[in-house]
Amino acid sequence: MRLLAEIVTVMIMAFAVSMDAFSISIGMGAYKIRLRQIFYIGLVVGIFHLLMPLLGIFAGHLLSGTFGGIAIYIGGILLIILGLQMVLTIFRSDAGSTFMPVGWGVLLFSFLVSIDSFSAGLSLGIFGAKAALAVICFSAMSVGMTWCGLLIGRKMQNMLGVYGELLGGIILIAYGIKLLVPFPW
């Protein structure tokens, strides 16, 4: 019975942590991303959602909860910068220097959407949860949610055009602000 309760708890946490990847992926999907790239991005996000909570669980055994807060602030600042860059490139004529979810951009994107899974892993580590169960659930859920978000964003981009990219930048900025400013809800 205790194992079932732990599985349900970890699945709920995995869903909550993956909502970040989903919502930010909608914004990133505004770029003209091929299906092969969507597949690749989802897998890389899944790998980060496997590694970050695992690191968090191990760190949770060693450190206090304040370390996770620092990572969230860094992630918030990076998301705001990324969102601002997306918005500003809409108004520039040389769109070649824009952030694209390819190469290092995929790694940065994956890191940013998995920061909160580090914090969740940190709390799981403090409470002594099973590491294998947590990282498998976090990873699988984040892959699926990222794919869904990117596909929805891709469809929205086709319907909205340049406004879809603007919406994507605004989503990234809003989520970055949400990480920096704790709301009571």
Coordinates of N, CA and C in Angstrom, one line a residue:
M1 N 0.8 -1.2 0.0 CA 0.0 0.0 0.0 C 0.9 1.3 0.0
R2 N 2.0 1.2 0.8 CA 2.9 2.4 0.8 C 3.5 2.6 -0.5
L3 N 3.9 1.5 -1.3 CA 4.4 1.7 -2.6 C 3.5 2.3 -3.6
L4 N 2.2 1.9 -3.5 CA 1.2 2.5 -4.4 C 1.0 4.0 -4.1
A5 N 1.0 4.4 -2.8 CA 0.9 5.8 -2.4 C 2.1 6.6 -3.0
E6 N 3.3 6.0 -2.9 CA 4.5 6.7 -3.4 C 4.4 6.8 -4.9
I7 N 4.0 5.8 -5.6 CA 3.8 5.9 -7.1 C 2.9 7.0 -7.5
V8 N 1.7 7.1 -6.8 CA 0.7 8.1 -7.1 C 1.3 9.5 -6.8
T9 N 2.0 9.6 -5.7 CA 2.6 10.9 -5.4 C 3.7 11.3 -6.4
V10 N 4.5 10.4 -6.8 CA 5.6 10.7 -7.8 C 5.0 11.0 -9.1
M11 N 3.9 10.3 -9.5 CA 3.2 10.6 -10.8 C 2.6 12.0 -10.8
I12 N 2.0 12.4 -9.7 CA 1.4 13.7 -9.6 C 2.5 14.8 -9.7
M13 N 3.6 14.5 -9.0 CA 4.8 15.5 -9.1 C 5.3 15.5 -10.5
A14 N 5.4 14.4 -11.1 CA 6.0 14.3 -12.5 C 5.1 15.1 -13.4
F15 N 3.8 15.0 -13.3 CA 2.8 15.7 -14.1 C 3.0 17.2 -13.9
A16 N 3.1 17.6 -12.6 CA 3.2 19.0 -12.3 C 4.5 19.6 -12.8
V17 N 5.6 18.9 -12.7 CA 6.9 19.3 -13.2 C 6.9 19.4 -14.7
S18 N 6.2 18.4 -15.4 CA 6.2 18.4 -16.8 C 5.3 19.5 -17.4
M19 N 4.4 20.1 -16.6 CA 3.6 21.2 -17.1 C 4.4 22.3 -17.6
D20 N 5.6 22.5 -16.9 CA 6.5 23.6 -17.4 C 7.0 23.3 -18.8
A21 N 7.4 22.1 -19.0 CA 7.9 21.7 -20.3 C 6.8 21.8 -21.3
F22 N 5.6 21.5 -21.0 CA 4.5 21.6 -21.9 C 4.2 23.0 -22.2
S23 N 4.1 23.9 -21.2 CA 3.7 25.3 -21.5 C 4.8 26.0 -22.3
I24 N 6.0 25.8 -21.9 CA 7.1 26.4 -22.6 C 7.3 25.8 -24.0
S25 N 7.0 24.6 -24.2 CA 7.1 23.9 -25.5 C 6.1 24.5 -26.4
I26 N 4.9 24.9 -25.9 CA 4.0 25.6 -26.8 C 4.6 26.8 -27.4
G27 N 5.3 27.6 -26.5 CA 6.0 28.8 -27.0 C 7.1 28.5 -28.0
M28 N 7.9 27.5 -27.7 CA 9.0 27.1 -28.6 C 8.5 26.5 -29.9
G29 N 7.3 25.8 -29.8 CA 6.7 25.2 -31.0 C 6.3 26.3 -32.1
A30 N 6.3 27.6 -31.7 CA 6.0 28.6 -32.6 C 7.0 28.7 -33.7
Y31 N 8.2 28.3 -33.5 CA 9.2 28.2 -34.5 C 8.8 27.1 -35.5
K32 N 9.3 27.3 -36.7 CA 9.0 26.2 -37.7 C 9.9 25.0 -37.4
I33 N 9.4 24.1 -36.6 CA 10.1 23.0 -36.2 C 9.6 21.7 -36.9
R34 N 10.6 21.0 -37.4 CA 10.2 19.7 -38.1 C 9.8 18.7 -37.1
L35 N 9.1 17.7 -37.6 CA 8.7 16.6 -36.7 C 9.9 15.8 -36.1
R36 N 10.9 15.7 -36.9 CA 12.2 15.0 -36.4 C 12.8 15.8 -35.3
Q37 N 12.8 17.2 -35.4 CA 13.3 18.0 -34.3 C 12.5 17.9 -33.1
I38 N 11.1 17.8 -33.3 CA 10.2 17.7 -32.1 C 10.5 16.4 -31.4
F39 N 10.7 15.3 -32.1 CA 11.1 14.0 -31.5 C 12.4 14.1 -30.7
Y40 N 13.4 14.7 -31.3 CA 14.7 14.9 -30.7 C 14.6 15.8 -29.5
I41 N 13.9 16.9 -29.6 CA 13.8 17.8 -28.4 C 13.1 17.1 -27.3
G42 N 12.1 16.4 -27.5 CA 11.4 15.7 -26.5 C 12.3 14.7 -25.8
L43 N 13.1 14.0 -26.5 CA 14.0 13.0 -25.9 C 15.1 13.7 -25.1
V44 N 15.6 14.8 -25.5 CA 16.6 15.5 -24.8 C 16.0 16.1 -23.5
V45 N 14.8 16.6 -23.6 CA 14.1 17.1 -22.4 C 13.9 15.9 -21.4
G46 N 13.5 14.8 -21.9 CA 13.4 13.6 -21.1 C 14.7 13.2 -20.4
I47 N 15.8 13.3 -21.1 CA 17.1 13.0 -20.5 C 17.4 13.9 -19.3
F48 N 17.1 15.2 -19.6 CA 17.4 16.2 -18.5 C 16.4 16.0 -17.4
H49 N 15.2 15.6 -17.6 CA 14.2 15.3 -16.6 C 14.6 14.0 -15.9
L50 N 15.4 13.2 -16.4 CA 16.0 12.0 -15.7 C 17.2 12.4 -14.9
L51 N 18.0 13.3 -15.4 CA 19.3 13.6 -14.7 C 19.0 14.6 -13.6
M52 N 18.2 15.7 -13.8 CA 18.0 16.7 -12.8 C 17.4 16.2 -11.6
P53 N 16.3 15.5 -11.6 CA 15.8 15.0 -10.3 C 16.7 14.0 -9.6
L54 N 17.4 13.3 -10.4 CA 18.4 12.3 -9.8 C 19.5 13.1 -9.1
L55 N 20.0 14.2 -9.7 CA 20.9 15.0 -9.0 C 20.3 15.7 -7.8
G56 N 19.0 16.1 -7.9 CA 18.3 16.7 -6.8 C 18.1 15.7 -5.7
I57 N 17.8 14.5 -6.0 CA 17.6 13.5 -4.9 C 18.9 13.3 -4.2
F58 N 20.0 13.1 -4.9 CA 21.3 13.0 -4.2 C 21.7 14.2 -3.4
A59 N 21.4 15.4 -4.0 CA 21.7 16.6 -3.3 C 20.8 16.8 -2.1
G60 N 19.6 16.3 -2.2 CA 18.6 16.4 -1.1 C 19.1 15.6 0.1
H61 N 19.9 14.6 -0.1 CA 20.4 13.8 1.0 C 21.6 14.6 1.6
L62 N 22.2 15.5 0.9 CA 23.4 16.2 1.4 C 23.1 17.7 1.8
L63 N 22.2 18.3 1.1 CA 22.1 19.8 1.3 C 20.7 20.2 1.8
S64 N 20.6 21.4 2.2 CA 19.3 22.0 2.6 C 18.5 22.4 1.4
G65 N 17.3 22.8 1.6 CA 16.3 23.2 0.6 C 16.7 24.5 -0.1
T66 N 17.6 25.3 0.5 CA 17.9 26.6 -0.1 C 18.6 26.5 -1.5
F67 N 19.3 25.4 -1.7 CA 20.0 25.3 -3.0 C 19.0 25.2 -4.2
G68 N 17.9 24.6 -4.0 CA 16.9 24.5 -5.1 C 16.3 25.9 -5.4
G69 N 16.2 26.8 -4.4 CA 15.6 28.1 -4.7 C 16.6 28.9 -5.6
I70 N 17.8 28.8 -5.4 CA 18.8 29.5 -6.2 C 18.7 29.1 -7.7
A71 N 18.6 27.8 -7.9 CA 18.4 27.2 -9.3 C 17.2 27.8 -9.9
I72 N 16.1 27.9 -9.2 CA 14.9 28.4 -9.8 C 15.1 29.9 -10.2
Y73 N 15.8 30.7 -9.4 CA 16.0 32.1 -9.8 C 16.9 32.2 -11.0
I74 N 17.9 31.4 -11.1 CA 18.7 31.4 -12.3 C 17.9 31.0 -13.5
G75 N 17.1 30.0 -13.4 CA 16.2 29.6 -14.5 C 15.3 30.6 -14.9
G76 N 14.7 31.4 -13.9 CA 13.8 32.4 -14.2 C 14.4 33.6 -15.0
I77 N 15.6 33.9 -14.6 CA 16.4 35.0 -15.4 C 16.7 34.5 -16.8
L78 N 17.1 33.3 -16.9 CA 17.4 32.8 -18.3 C 16.2 32.7 -19.2
L79 N 15.0 32.3 -18.6 CA 13.8 32.3 -19.4 C 13.4 33.7 -19.8
I80 N 13.5 34.7 -19.0 CA 13.2 36.0 -19.4 C 14.1 36.5 -20.5
I81 N 15.4 36.2 -20.4 CA 16.3 36.6 -21.4 C 16.0 36.0 -22.7
L82 N 15.7 34.7 -22.7 CA 15.3 33.9 -23.9 C 14.0 34.5 -24.5
G83 N 13.0 34.7 -23.7 CA 11.8 35.3 -24.2 C 11.9 36.7 -24.8
L84 N 12.7 37.5 -24.1 CA 13.0 38.8 -24.7 C 13.7 38.8 -26.0
Q85 N 14.6 37.8 -26.1 CA 15.3 37.6 -27.4 C 14.4 37.2 -28.5
M86 N 13.4 36.3 -28.1 CA 12.4 35.9 -29.1 C 11.6 37.1 -29.6
V87 N 11.1 37.9 -28.6 CA 10.3 39.0 -28.9 C 11.0 40.1 -29.8
L88 N 12.3 40.4 -29.4 CA 13.0 41.4 -30.1 C 13.4 41.0 -31.5
T89 N 13.6 39.7 -31.7 CA 14.0 39.2 -33.1 C 12.8 39.4 -34.1
I90 N 11.6 39.5 -33.6 CA 10.5 39.7 -34.5 C 10.6 41.0 -35.1
F91 N 11.1 42.0 -34.4 CA 11.2 43.4 -34.9 C 12.5 43.7 -35.6
R92 N 13.4 42.7 -35.6 CA 14.7 42.9 -36.3 C 14.6 42.3 -37.7
S93 N 15.3 42.9 -38.6 CA 15.3 42.4 -40.0 C 16.2 41.2 -40.2
D94 N 17.3 41.1 -39.4 CA 18.2 40.0 -39.5 C 17.9 38.9 -38.6
A95 N 17.0 38.0 -39.0 CA 16.5 37.0 -38.1 C 17.4 35.8 -38.0
G96 N 18.6 35.9 -38.6 CA 19.5 34.8 -38.5 C 20.2 34.6 -37.2
S97 N 20.2 35.5 -36.3 CA 20.9 35.4 -35.0 C 19.9 35.0 -33.9
T98 N 18.7 34.7 -34.2 CA 17.7 34.3 -33.2 C 18.0 33.0 -32.6
F99 N 17.5 32.8 -31.4 CA 17.6 31.5 -30.7 C 16.7 30.5 -31.4
M100 N 17.3 29.3 -31.7 CA 16.6 28.3 -32.3 C 16.7 27.0 -31.5
P101 N 15.7 26.2 -31.4 CA 15.8 25.0 -30.6 C 16.6 23.9 -31.4
V102 N 17.8 24.2 -31.7 CA 18.7 23.2 -32.3 C 20.1 23.3 -31.7
G103 N 20.9 22.3 -31.7 CA 22.2 22.3 -31.1 C 22.2 22.7 -29.7
W104 N 23.0 23.7 -29.3 CA 23.1 24.1 -28.0 C 21.8 24.7 -27.5
G105 N 21.0 25.2 -28.4 CA 19.7 25.7 -28.0 C 18.8 24.7 -27.4
V106 N 18.9 23.5 -27.9 CA 18.1 22.3 -27.3 C 18.6 22.0 -25.9
L107 N 19.9 22.0 -25.7 CA 20.4 21.8 -24.4 C 20.0 22.9 -23.4
L108 N 20.1 24.1 -23.8 CA 19.7 25.2 -22.9 C 18.2 25.1 -22.6
F109 N 17.4 24.9 -23.7 CA 15.9 24.7 -23.5 C 15.6 23.6 -22.5
S110 N 16.3 22.5 -22.7 CA 16.0 21.3 -21.9 C 16.4 21.5 -20.4
F111 N 17.6 22.2 -20.3 CA 18.0 22.6 -18.9 C 17.0 23.5 -18.2
L112 N 16.5 24.5 -19.0 CA 15.6 25.5 -18.4 C 14.3 24.8 -17.9
V113 N 13.8 23.9 -18.8 CA 12.5 23.3 -18.4 C 12.6 22.2 -17.4
S114 N 13.9 21.8 -17.1 CA 14.1 20.7 -16.1 C 14.6 21.2 -14.7
I115 N 14.8 22.6 -14.6 CA 15.3 23.1 -13.3 C 14.3 22.8 -12.2
D116 N 13.0 22.9 -12.4 CA 12.1 22.6 -11.3 C 12.1 21.1 -10.9
S117 N 12.5 20.3 -11.9 CA 12.6 18.8 -11.5 C 13.7 18.6 -10.6
F118 N 14.8 19.4 -10.7 CA 15.9 19.4 -9.7 C 15.3 19.7 -8.3
S119 N 14.5 20.7 -8.2 CA 14.0 21.1 -6.9 C 13.0 20.0 -6.4
A120 N 12.2 19.5 -7.3 CA 11.3 18.4 -6.9 C 12.2 17.2 -6.4
G121 N 13.2 16.9 -7.1 CA 14.1 15.8 -6.7 C 14.8 16.0 -5.4
L122 N 15.1 17.3 -5.2 CA 15.7 17.7 -3.9 C 14.7 17.4 -2.7
S123 N 13.5 17.8 -2.9 CA 12.5 17.5 -1.9 C 12.3 16.0 -1.7
L124 N 12.2 15.2 -2.8 CA 12.1 13.8 -2.8 C 13.3 13.2 -2.1
G125 N 14.5 13.7 -2.3 CA 15.6 13.2 -1.6 C 15.6 13.4 -0.1
I126 N 15.1 14.6 0.3 CA 15.0 14.9 1.7 C 14.0 13.9 2.4
F127 N 12.9 13.6 1.6 CA 11.9 12.7 2.2 C 12.2 11.2 2.0
G128 N 13.3 10.9 1.2 CA 13.8 9.5 1.1 C 13.0 8.7 0.1
A129 N 12.5 9.3 -1.0 CA 11.7 8.6 -2.0 C 12.7 7.7 -2.9
K130 N 12.1 6.7 -3.5 CA 12.9 5.8 -4.4 C 13.3 6.6 -5.7
A131 N 14.6 6.7 -5.9 CA 15.2 7.4 -7.0 C 14.8 6.9 -8.3
A132 N 14.8 5.6 -8.5 CA 14.5 5.0 -9.8 C 13.1 5.3 -10.2
L133 N 12.2 5.1 -9.3 CA 10.8 5.4 -9.6 C 10.6 6.9 -10.0
A134 N 11.2 7.8 -9.3 CA 11.0 9.2 -9.5 C 11.6 9.6 -10.9
V135 N 12.8 9.2 -11.2 CA 13.4 9.6 -12.4 C 12.7 9.0 -13.7
I136 N 12.3 7.8 -13.6 CA 11.5 7.2 -14.7 C 10.2 7.9 -14.9
C137 N 9.5 8.2 -13.9 CA 8.2 8.9 -14.0 C 8.4 10.3 -14.5
F138 N 9.4 11.0 -14.0 CA 9.6 12.4 -14.4 C 10.0 12.4 -15.9
S139 N 10.9 11.5 -16.3 CA 11.4 11.5 -17.6 C 10.3 11.2 -18.6
A140 N 9.6 10.1 -18.4 CA 8.5 9.7 -19.3 C 7.4 10.7 -19.5
M141 N 7.0 11.3 -18.3 CA 6.0 12.3 -18.4 C 6.5 13.6 -19.1
S142 N 7.7 14.0 -18.9 CA 8.2 15.2 -19.6 C 8.4 15.0 -21.1
V143 N 8.8 13.8 -21.5 CA 8.9 13.5 -23.0 C 7.5 13.7 -23.6
G144 N 6.5 13.1 -23.1 CA 5.2 13.2 -23.6 C 4.6 14.6 -23.6
M145 N 4.8 15.3 -22.5 CA 4.3 16.6 -22.4 C 5.0 17.6 -23.3
T146 N 6.3 17.4 -23.5 CA 7.1 18.2 -24.4 C 6.6 18.0 -25.8
W147 N 6.5 16.8 -26.2 CA 6.0 16.5 -27.6 C 4.6 17.1 -27.8
C148 N 3.7 17.0 -26.9 CA 2.4 17.6 -27.0 C 2.5 19.1 -27.2
G149 N 3.3 19.7 -26.3 CA 3.4 21.2 -26.3 C 4.0 21.7 -27.6
L150 N 5.0 21.0 -28.1 CA 5.7 21.4 -29.4 C 4.7 21.2 -30.6
L151 N 4.0 20.2 -30.6 CA 3.0 19.9 -31.7 C 1.9 21.0 -31.6
I152 N 1.4 21.3 -30.4 CA 0.3 22.3 -30.3 C 0.9 23.7 -30.8
G153 N 2.1 24.0 -30.3 CA 2.8 25.3 -30.7 C 3.0 25.3 -32.2
R154 N 3.4 24.2 -32.8 CA 3.6 24.2 -34.2 C 2.3 24.5 -35.0
K155 N 1.2 23.9 -34.5 CA -0.1 24.2 -35.2 C -0.5 25.6 -35.0
M156 N -0.3 26.1 -33.8 CA -0.6 27.5 -33.5 C 0.2 28.5 -34.4
Q157 N 1.5 28.1 -34.6 CA 2.4 29.0 -35.4 C 1.8 29.0 -36.9
N158 N 1.4 27.9 -37.4 CA 0.8 27.9 -38.7 C -0.4 28.8 -38.8
M159 N -1.2 28.9 -37.7 CA -2.4 29.7 -37.7 C -2.1 31.2 -37.4
L160 N -1.1 31.4 -36.6 CA -0.9 32.8 -36.1 C 0.3 33.5 -36.8
G161 N 1.2 32.8 -37.5 CA 2.3 33.4 -38.1 C 3.3 34.0 -37.1
V162 N 3.7 35.3 -37.4 CA 4.6 36.0 -36.5 C 4.1 36.2 -35.1
Y163 N 2.8 36.3 -35.0 CA 2.1 36.5 -33.7 C 2.3 35.3 -32.8
G164 N 2.5 34.1 -33.5 CA 2.8 32.9 -32.7 C 4.2 33.0 -32.0
E165 N 5.1 33.5 -32.8 CA 6.5 33.7 -32.2 C 6.4 34.7 -31.0
L166 N 5.6 35.8 -31.2 CA 5.5 36.8 -30.2 C 4.8 36.1 -28.9
L167 N 3.8 35.3 -29.2 CA 3.2 34.6 -28.1 C 4.2 33.7 -27.4
G168 N 5.0 33.0 -28.1 CA 6.0 32.1 -27.5 C 7.0 32.9 -26.6
G169 N 7.4 34.1 -27.1 CA 8.3 34.9 -26.3 C 7.6 35.4 -25.0
I170 N 6.4 35.8 -25.2 CA 5.6 36.3 -24.0 C 5.4 35.1 -23.0
I171 N 5.2 33.9 -23.5 CA 5.0 32.8 -22.5 C 6.3 32.5 -21.8
L172 N 7.5 32.6 -22.5 CA 8.8 32.4 -21.8 C 9.0 33.5 -20.8
I173 N 8.7 34.7 -21.1 CA 8.9 35.8 -20.2 C 8.0 35.7 -19.0
A174 N 6.8 35.4 -19.2 CA 5.8 35.2 -18.1 C 6.2 34.1 -17.2
Y175 N 6.7 33.0 -17.8 CA 7.1 31.9 -16.9 C 8.3 32.2 -16.1
G176 N 9.2 32.9 -16.7 CA 10.4 33.4 -16.0 C 10.1 34.3 -14.9
I177 N 9.1 35.2 -15.1 CA 8.7 36.1 -14.0 C 8.0 35.2 -12.9
K178 N 7.2 34.2 -13.3 CA 6.6 33.4 -12.3 C 7.6 32.7 -11.4
L179 N 8.7 32.3 -12.0 CA 9.8 31.6 -11.2 C 10.4 32.6 -10.3
L180 N 10.6 33.9 -10.7 CA 11.3 34.9 -9.9 C 10.4 35.5 -8.8
V181 N 9.1 35.6 -9.1 CA 8.2 36.2 -8.1 C 7.2 35.2 -7.7
P182 N 7.3 34.7 -6.5 CA 6.4 33.7 -6.0 C 5.0 34.3 -5.8
F183 N 4.0 33.7 -6.5 CA 2.6 34.1 -6.4 C 2.0 33.2 -5.3
P184 N 1.0 33.7 -4.6 CA 0.3 32.9 -3.6 C -0.5 31.8 -4.1
W185 N -0.8 31.7 -5.4 CA -1.6 30.6 -5.9 C -0.9 29.7 -6.7

